mmCIF file of C-alpha atoms and ligand atoms in Angstrom:
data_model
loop_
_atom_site.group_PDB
_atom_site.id
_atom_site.type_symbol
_atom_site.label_atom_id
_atom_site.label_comp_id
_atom_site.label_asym_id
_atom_site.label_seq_id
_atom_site.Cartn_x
_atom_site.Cartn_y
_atom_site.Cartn_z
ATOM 1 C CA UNK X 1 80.007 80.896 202.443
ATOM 2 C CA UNK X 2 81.076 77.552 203.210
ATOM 3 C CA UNK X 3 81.288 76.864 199.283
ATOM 4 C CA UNK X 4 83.405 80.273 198.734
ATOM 5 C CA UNK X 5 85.964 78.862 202.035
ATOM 6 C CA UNK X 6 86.313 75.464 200.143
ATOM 7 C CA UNK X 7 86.951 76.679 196.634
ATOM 8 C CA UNK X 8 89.421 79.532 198.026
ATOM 9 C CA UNK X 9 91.057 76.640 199.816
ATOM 10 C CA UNK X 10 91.394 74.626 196.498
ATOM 11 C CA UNK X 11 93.126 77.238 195.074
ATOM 12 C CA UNK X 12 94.980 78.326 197.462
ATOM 13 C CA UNK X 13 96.520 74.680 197.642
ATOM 14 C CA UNK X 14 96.835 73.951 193.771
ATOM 15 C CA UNK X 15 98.708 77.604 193.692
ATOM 16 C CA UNK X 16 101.039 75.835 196.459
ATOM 17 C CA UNK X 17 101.433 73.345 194.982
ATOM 18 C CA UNK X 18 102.342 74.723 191.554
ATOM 19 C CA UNK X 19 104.894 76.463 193.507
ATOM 20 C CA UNK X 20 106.248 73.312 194.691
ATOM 21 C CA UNK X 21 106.075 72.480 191.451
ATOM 22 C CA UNK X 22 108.427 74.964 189.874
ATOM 23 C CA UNK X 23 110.476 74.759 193.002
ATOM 24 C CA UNK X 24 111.661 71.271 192.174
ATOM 25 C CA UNK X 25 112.293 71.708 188.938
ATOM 26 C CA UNK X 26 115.333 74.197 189.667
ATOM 27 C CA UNK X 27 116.893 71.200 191.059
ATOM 28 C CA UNK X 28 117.748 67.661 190.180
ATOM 29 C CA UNK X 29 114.345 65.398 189.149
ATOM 30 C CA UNK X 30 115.442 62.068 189.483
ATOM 31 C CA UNK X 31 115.323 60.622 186.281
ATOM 32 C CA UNK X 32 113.810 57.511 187.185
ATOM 33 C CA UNK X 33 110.981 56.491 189.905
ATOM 34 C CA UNK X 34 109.541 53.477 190.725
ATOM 35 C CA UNK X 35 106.357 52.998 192.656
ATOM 36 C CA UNK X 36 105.485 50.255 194.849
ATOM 37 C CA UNK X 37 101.537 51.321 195.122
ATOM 38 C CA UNK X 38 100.878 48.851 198.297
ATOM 39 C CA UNK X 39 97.681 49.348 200.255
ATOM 40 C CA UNK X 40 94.306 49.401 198.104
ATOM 41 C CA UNK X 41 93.128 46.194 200.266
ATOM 42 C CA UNK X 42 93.455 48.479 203.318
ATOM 43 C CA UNK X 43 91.761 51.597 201.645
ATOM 44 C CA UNK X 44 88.963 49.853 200.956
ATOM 45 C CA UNK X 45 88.286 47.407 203.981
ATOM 46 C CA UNK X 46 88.061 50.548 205.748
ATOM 47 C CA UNK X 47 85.494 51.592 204.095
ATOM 48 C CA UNK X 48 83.758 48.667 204.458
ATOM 49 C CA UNK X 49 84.269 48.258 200.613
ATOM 50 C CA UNK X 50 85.411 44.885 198.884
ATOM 51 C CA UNK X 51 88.841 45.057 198.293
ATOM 52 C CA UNK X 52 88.995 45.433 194.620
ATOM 53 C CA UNK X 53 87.028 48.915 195.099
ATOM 54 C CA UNK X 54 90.635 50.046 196.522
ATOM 55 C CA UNK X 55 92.428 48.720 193.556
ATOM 56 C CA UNK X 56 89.880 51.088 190.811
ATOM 57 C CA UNK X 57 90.463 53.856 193.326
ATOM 58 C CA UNK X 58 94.274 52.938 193.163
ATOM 59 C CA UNK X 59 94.074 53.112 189.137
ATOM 60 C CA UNK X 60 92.643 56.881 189.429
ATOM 61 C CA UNK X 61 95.851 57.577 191.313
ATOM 62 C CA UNK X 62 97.832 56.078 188.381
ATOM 63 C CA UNK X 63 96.301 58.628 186.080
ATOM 64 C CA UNK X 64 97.000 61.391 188.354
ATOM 65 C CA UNK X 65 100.388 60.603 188.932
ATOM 66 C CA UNK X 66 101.574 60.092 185.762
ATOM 67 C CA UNK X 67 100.644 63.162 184.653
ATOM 68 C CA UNK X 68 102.519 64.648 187.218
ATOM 69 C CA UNK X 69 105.684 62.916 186.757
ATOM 70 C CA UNK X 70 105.561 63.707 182.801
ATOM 71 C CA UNK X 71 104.790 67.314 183.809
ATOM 72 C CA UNK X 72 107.573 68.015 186.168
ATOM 73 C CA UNK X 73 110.414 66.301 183.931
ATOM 74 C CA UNK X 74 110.745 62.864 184.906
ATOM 75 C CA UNK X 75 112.079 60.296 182.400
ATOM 76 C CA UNK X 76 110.457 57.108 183.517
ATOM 77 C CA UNK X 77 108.148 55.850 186.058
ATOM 78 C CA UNK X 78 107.962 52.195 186.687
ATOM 79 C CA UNK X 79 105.126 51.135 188.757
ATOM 80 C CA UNK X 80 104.685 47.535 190.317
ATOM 81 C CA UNK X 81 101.025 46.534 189.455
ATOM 82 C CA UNK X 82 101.361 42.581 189.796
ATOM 83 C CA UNK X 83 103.727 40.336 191.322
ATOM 84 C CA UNK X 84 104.359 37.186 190.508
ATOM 85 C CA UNK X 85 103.545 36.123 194.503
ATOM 86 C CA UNK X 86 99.791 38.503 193.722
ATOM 87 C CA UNK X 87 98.628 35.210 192.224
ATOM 88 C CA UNK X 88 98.292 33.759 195.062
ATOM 89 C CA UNK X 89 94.847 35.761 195.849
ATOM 90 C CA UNK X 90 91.405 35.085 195.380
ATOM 91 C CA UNK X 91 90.230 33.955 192.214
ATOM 92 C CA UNK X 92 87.940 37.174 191.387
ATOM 93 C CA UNK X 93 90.169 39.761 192.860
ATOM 94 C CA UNK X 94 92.799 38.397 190.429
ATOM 95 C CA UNK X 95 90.310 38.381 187.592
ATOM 96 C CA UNK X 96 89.951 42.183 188.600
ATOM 97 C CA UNK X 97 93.477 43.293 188.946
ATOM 98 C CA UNK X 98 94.111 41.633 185.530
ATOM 99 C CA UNK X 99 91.056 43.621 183.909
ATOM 100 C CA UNK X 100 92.942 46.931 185.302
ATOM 101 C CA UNK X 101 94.969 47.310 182.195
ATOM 102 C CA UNK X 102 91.761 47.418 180.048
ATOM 103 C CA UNK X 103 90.207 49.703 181.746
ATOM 104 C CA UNK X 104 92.851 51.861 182.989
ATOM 105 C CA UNK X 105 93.897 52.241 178.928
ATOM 106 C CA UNK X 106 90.464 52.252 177.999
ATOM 107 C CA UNK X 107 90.038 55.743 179.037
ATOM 108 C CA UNK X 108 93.555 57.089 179.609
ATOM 109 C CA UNK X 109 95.384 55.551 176.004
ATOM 110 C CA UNK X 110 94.530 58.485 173.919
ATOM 111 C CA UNK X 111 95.558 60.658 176.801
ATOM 112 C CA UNK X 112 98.941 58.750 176.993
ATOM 113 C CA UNK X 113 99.399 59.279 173.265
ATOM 114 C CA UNK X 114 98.052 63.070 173.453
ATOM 115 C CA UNK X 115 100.529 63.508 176.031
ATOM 116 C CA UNK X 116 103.730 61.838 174.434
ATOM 117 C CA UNK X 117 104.129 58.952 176.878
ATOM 118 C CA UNK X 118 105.488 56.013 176.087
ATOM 119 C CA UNK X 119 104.383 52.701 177.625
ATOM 120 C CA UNK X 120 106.012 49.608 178.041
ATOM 121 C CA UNK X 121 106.013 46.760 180.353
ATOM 122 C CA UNK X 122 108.402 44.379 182.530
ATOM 123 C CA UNK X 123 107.263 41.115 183.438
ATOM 124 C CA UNK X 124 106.440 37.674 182.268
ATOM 125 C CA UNK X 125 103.602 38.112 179.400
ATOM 126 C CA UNK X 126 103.072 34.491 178.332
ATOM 127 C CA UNK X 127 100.685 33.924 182.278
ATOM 128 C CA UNK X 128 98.914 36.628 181.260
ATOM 129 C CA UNK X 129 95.393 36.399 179.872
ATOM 130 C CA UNK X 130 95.117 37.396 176.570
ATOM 131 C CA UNK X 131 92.307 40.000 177.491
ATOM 132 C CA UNK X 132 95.152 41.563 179.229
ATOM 133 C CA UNK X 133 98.400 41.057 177.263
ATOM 134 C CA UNK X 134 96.710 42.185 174.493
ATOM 135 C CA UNK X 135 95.544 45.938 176.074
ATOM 136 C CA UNK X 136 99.011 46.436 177.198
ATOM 137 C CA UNK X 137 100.207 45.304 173.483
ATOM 138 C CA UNK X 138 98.674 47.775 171.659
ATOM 139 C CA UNK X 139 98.962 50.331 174.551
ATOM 140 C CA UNK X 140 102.450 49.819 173.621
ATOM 141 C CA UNK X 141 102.128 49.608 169.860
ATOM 142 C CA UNK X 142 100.042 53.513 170.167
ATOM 143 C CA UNK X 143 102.732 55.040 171.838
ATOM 144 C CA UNK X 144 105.905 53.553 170.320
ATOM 145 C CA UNK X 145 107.115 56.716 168.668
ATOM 146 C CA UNK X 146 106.423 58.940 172.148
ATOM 147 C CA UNK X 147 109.470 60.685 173.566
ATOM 148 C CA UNK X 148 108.039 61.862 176.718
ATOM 149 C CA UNK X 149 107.989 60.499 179.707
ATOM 150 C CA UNK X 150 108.336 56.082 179.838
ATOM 151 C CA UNK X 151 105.546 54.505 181.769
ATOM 152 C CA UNK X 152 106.635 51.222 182.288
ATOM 153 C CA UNK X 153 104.336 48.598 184.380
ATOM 154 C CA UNK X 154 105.870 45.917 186.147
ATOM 155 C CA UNK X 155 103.135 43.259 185.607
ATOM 156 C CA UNK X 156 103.176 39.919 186.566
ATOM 157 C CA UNK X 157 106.590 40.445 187.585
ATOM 158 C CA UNK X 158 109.423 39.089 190.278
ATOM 159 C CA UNK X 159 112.901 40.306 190.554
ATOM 160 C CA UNK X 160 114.146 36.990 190.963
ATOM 161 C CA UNK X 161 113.006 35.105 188.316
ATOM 162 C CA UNK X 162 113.943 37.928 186.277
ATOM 163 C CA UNK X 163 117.843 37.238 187.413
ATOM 164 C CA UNK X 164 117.061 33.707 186.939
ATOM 165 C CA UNK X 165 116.055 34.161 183.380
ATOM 166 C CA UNK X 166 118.894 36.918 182.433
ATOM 167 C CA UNK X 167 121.406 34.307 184.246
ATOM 168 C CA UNK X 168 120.033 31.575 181.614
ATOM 169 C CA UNK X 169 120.212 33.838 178.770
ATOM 170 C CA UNK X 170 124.108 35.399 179.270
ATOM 171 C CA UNK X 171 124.784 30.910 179.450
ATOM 172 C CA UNK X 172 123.207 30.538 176.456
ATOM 173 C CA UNK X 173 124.776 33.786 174.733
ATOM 174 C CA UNK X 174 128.158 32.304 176.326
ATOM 175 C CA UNK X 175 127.619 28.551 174.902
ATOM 176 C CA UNK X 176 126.807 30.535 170.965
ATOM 177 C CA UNK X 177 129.759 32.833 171.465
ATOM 178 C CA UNK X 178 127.899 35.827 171.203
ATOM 179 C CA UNK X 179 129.534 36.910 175.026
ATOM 180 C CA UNK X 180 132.167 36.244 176.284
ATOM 181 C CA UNK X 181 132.358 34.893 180.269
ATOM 182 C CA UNK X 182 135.052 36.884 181.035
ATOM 183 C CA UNK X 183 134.115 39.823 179.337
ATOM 184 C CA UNK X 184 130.667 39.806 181.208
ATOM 185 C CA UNK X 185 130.283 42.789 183.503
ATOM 186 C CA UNK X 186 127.633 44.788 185.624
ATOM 187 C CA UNK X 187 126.083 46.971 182.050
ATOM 188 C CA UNK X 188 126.217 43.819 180.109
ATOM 189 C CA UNK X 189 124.986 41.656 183.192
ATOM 190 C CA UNK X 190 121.902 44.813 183.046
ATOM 191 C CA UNK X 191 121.323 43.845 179.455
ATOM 192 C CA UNK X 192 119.868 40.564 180.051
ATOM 193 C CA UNK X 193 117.317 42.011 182.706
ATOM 194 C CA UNK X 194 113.843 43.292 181.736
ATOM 195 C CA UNK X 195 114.873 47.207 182.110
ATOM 196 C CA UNK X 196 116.618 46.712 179.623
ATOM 197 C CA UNK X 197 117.399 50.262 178.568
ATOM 198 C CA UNK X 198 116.631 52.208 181.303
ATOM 199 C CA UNK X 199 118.486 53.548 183.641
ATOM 200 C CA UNK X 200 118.634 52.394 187.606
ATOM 201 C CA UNK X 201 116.072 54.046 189.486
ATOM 202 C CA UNK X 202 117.352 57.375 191.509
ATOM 203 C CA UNK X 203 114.110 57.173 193.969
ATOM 204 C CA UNK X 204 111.656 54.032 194.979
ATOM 205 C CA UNK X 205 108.888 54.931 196.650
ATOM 206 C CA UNK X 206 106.764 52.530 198.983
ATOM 207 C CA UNK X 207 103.053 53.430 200.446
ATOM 208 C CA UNK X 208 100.893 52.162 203.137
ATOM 209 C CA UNK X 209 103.962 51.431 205.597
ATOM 210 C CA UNK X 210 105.076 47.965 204.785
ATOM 211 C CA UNK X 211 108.612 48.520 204.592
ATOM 212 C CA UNK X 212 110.146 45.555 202.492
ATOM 213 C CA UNK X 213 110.615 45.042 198.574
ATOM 214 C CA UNK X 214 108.118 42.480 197.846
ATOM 215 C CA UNK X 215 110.573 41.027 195.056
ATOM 216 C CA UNK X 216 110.958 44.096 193.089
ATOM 217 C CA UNK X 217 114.246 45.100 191.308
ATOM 218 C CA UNK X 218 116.182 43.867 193.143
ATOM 219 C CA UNK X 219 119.096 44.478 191.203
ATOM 220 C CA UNK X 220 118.331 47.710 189.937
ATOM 221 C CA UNK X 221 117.825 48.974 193.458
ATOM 222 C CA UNK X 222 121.490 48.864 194.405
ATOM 223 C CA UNK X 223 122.353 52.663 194.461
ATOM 224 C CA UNK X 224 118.385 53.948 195.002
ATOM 225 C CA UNK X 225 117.188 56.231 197.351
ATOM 226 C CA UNK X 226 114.321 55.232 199.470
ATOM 227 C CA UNK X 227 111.125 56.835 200.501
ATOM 228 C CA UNK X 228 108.345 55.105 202.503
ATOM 229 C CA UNK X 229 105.020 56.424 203.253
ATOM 230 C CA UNK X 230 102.241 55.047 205.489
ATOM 231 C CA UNK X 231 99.853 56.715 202.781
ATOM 232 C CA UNK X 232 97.669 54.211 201.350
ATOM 233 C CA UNK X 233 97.998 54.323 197.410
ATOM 234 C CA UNK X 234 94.411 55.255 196.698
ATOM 235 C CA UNK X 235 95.271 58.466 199.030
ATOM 236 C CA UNK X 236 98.493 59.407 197.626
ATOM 237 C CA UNK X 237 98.498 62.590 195.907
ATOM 238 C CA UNK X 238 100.268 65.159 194.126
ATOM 239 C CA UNK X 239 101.850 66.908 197.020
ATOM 240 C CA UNK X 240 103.090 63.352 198.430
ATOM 241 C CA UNK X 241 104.709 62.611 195.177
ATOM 242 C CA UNK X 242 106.273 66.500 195.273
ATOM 243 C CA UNK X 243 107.357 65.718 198.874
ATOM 244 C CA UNK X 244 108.946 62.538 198.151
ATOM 245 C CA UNK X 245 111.338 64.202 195.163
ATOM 246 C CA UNK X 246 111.872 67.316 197.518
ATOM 247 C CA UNK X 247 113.080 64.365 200.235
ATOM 248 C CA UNK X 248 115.493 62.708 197.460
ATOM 249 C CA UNK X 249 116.734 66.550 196.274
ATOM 250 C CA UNK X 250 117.812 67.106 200.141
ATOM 251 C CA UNK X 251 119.752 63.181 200.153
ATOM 252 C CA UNK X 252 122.913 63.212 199.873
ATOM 253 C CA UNK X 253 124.318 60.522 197.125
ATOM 254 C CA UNK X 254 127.938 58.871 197.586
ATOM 255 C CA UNK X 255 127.925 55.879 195.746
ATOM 256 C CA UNK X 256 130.874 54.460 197.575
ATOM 257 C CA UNK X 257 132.313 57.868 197.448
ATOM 258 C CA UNK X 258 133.182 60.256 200.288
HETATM 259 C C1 IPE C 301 98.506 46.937 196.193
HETATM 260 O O1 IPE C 301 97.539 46.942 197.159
HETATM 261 C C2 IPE C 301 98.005 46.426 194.867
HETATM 262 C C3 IPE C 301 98.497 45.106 194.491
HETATM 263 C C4 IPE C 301 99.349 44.395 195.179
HETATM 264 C C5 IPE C 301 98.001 44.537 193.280
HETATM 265 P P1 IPE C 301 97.194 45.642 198.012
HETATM 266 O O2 IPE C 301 96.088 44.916 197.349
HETATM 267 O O3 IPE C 301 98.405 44.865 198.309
HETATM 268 O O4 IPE C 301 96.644 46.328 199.337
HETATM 269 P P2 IPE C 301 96.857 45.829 200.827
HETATM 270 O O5 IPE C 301 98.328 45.685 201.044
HETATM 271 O O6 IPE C 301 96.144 44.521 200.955
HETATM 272 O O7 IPE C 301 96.261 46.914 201.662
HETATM 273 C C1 IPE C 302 103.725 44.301 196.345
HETATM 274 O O1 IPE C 302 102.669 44.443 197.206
HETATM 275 C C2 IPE C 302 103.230 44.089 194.946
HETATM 276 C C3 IPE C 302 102.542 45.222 194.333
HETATM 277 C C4 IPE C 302 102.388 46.416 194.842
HETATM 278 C C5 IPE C 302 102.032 44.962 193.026
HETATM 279 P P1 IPE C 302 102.101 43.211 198.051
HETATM 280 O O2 IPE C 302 100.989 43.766 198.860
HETATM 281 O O3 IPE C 302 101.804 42.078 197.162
HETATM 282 O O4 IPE C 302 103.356 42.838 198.951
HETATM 283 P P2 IPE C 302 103.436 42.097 200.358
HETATM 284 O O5 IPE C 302 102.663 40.824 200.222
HETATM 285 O O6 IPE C 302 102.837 43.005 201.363
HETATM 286 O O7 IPE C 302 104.892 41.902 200.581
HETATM 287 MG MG1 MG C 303 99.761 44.942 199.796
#
């Protein structure tokens, strides 16, 4: 009996939730999200659990939600996996995060591929270890041709060093001639940054409750619509990523504008 209640309650969400599904799709998707996914330490401290328990849990959540983004129509989905201020933590919980990639493409690459997304990655490449740089590498090289949805990890990355670095390059391109200073404007400035080629993000999303950026895009952020959750990131699921687009659908964007 108990079983039958349970299974007629799975359905009867996932049916929900496919409704929710459709429901957003009449509307605007925004075309690109970014993720902070904050709060596996939390997850798993309390459970008693050693932190980087909450960061495979977290990695499950990846899967899930990718699939859901490609599935409902969104163009890319740029999550922050590793800031450059993460190194800072313990030695082995470091070691961990930066064995993610492996095993999170380990299982999920042909599933990426299968599914036509694309992956590529923002951050700087040359700290990481090789173990790592090189699963991302040919994560990327497998799904080069994909037209589907872009999964781009930030990785090892800071929003200010990245306007640090695009600053040095647009001197450089201005010293060889190849710009010119006064010509330089916000798209070409946006050219020199690691999104390179993607589009602002319409909706960030933050969980566990901190509510900061932690260094992240801070230039691409400008004209974004926020949405902060105290959901830990190895509890977010598919209805909190459905509620979070139904929340931006319902904003109201002026740019400036009236
Ligand atoms: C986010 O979870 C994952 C990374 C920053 C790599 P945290 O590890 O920051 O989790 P909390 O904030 O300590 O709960
Ligand atoms: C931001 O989370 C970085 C990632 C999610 C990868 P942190 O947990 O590192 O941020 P702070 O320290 O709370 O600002
Ligand atoms: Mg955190």
């Amino acid at each position: 009996m108990l079983n039958k209640i349970k299974r007629w309650k799975n359905q009867s969400s996932s049916s929900e939730l496919r409704e929710r599904m459709l429901k957003i799709q009449e509307l605007q998707i925004p075309s690109h999200i970014a993720i902070i996914m904050d709060g596996n330490g939390r997850w798993a401290k309390k459970r008693a659990l050693p932190r980087i328990a909450g960061h495979h849990e977290g990695m499950k959540v990846v899967r899930k939600i990718t699939r859901l983004a490609n599935q409902v129509g969104v163009k890319a989905l740029t999550l922050y996996a590793f800031s450059t201020e993460n190194w800072k933590r313990p030695k082995l919980e470091v070691e961990y995060l930066m064995k993610l990639p492996e095993e999170f493409l380990g299982s999920f690459l042909p599933e990426l591929v299968e599914e036509n997304v694309k992956v590529i990655m923002m951050g700087d490449k040359e700290m990481l270890p090789s173990h790592t740089r090189n699963a991302i590498e040919r994560a990327m090289e497998d799904t080069k041709d994909n037209t589907g949805l872009i999964l781009n990890f930030a990785l090892n990355y800071g929003s200010r060093s990245e306007i640090i670095e695009g600053i040095k390059e647009v001197l450089k391109d201005c010293k060889n001639g190849i710009i010119d200073e006064n010509e330089l404007n916000e798209d070409i400035f946006s050219s020199y940054l690691m999104t390179k080629g993607l589009n602002d993000p319409d909706l960030l999303i933050r969980t566990s409750g901190e509510i900061r950026l932690s260094n992240f895009m801070l230039w691409q952020l400008a004209y974004t619509e926020f949405w902060f959750t105290d959901v830990l990131w190895p509890d977010f699921a598919e209805d909190h990523f459905i509620e979070a687009i139904e929340v931006f659908q319902n904003r109201q964007r002026r740019f400036g504008g009236v």
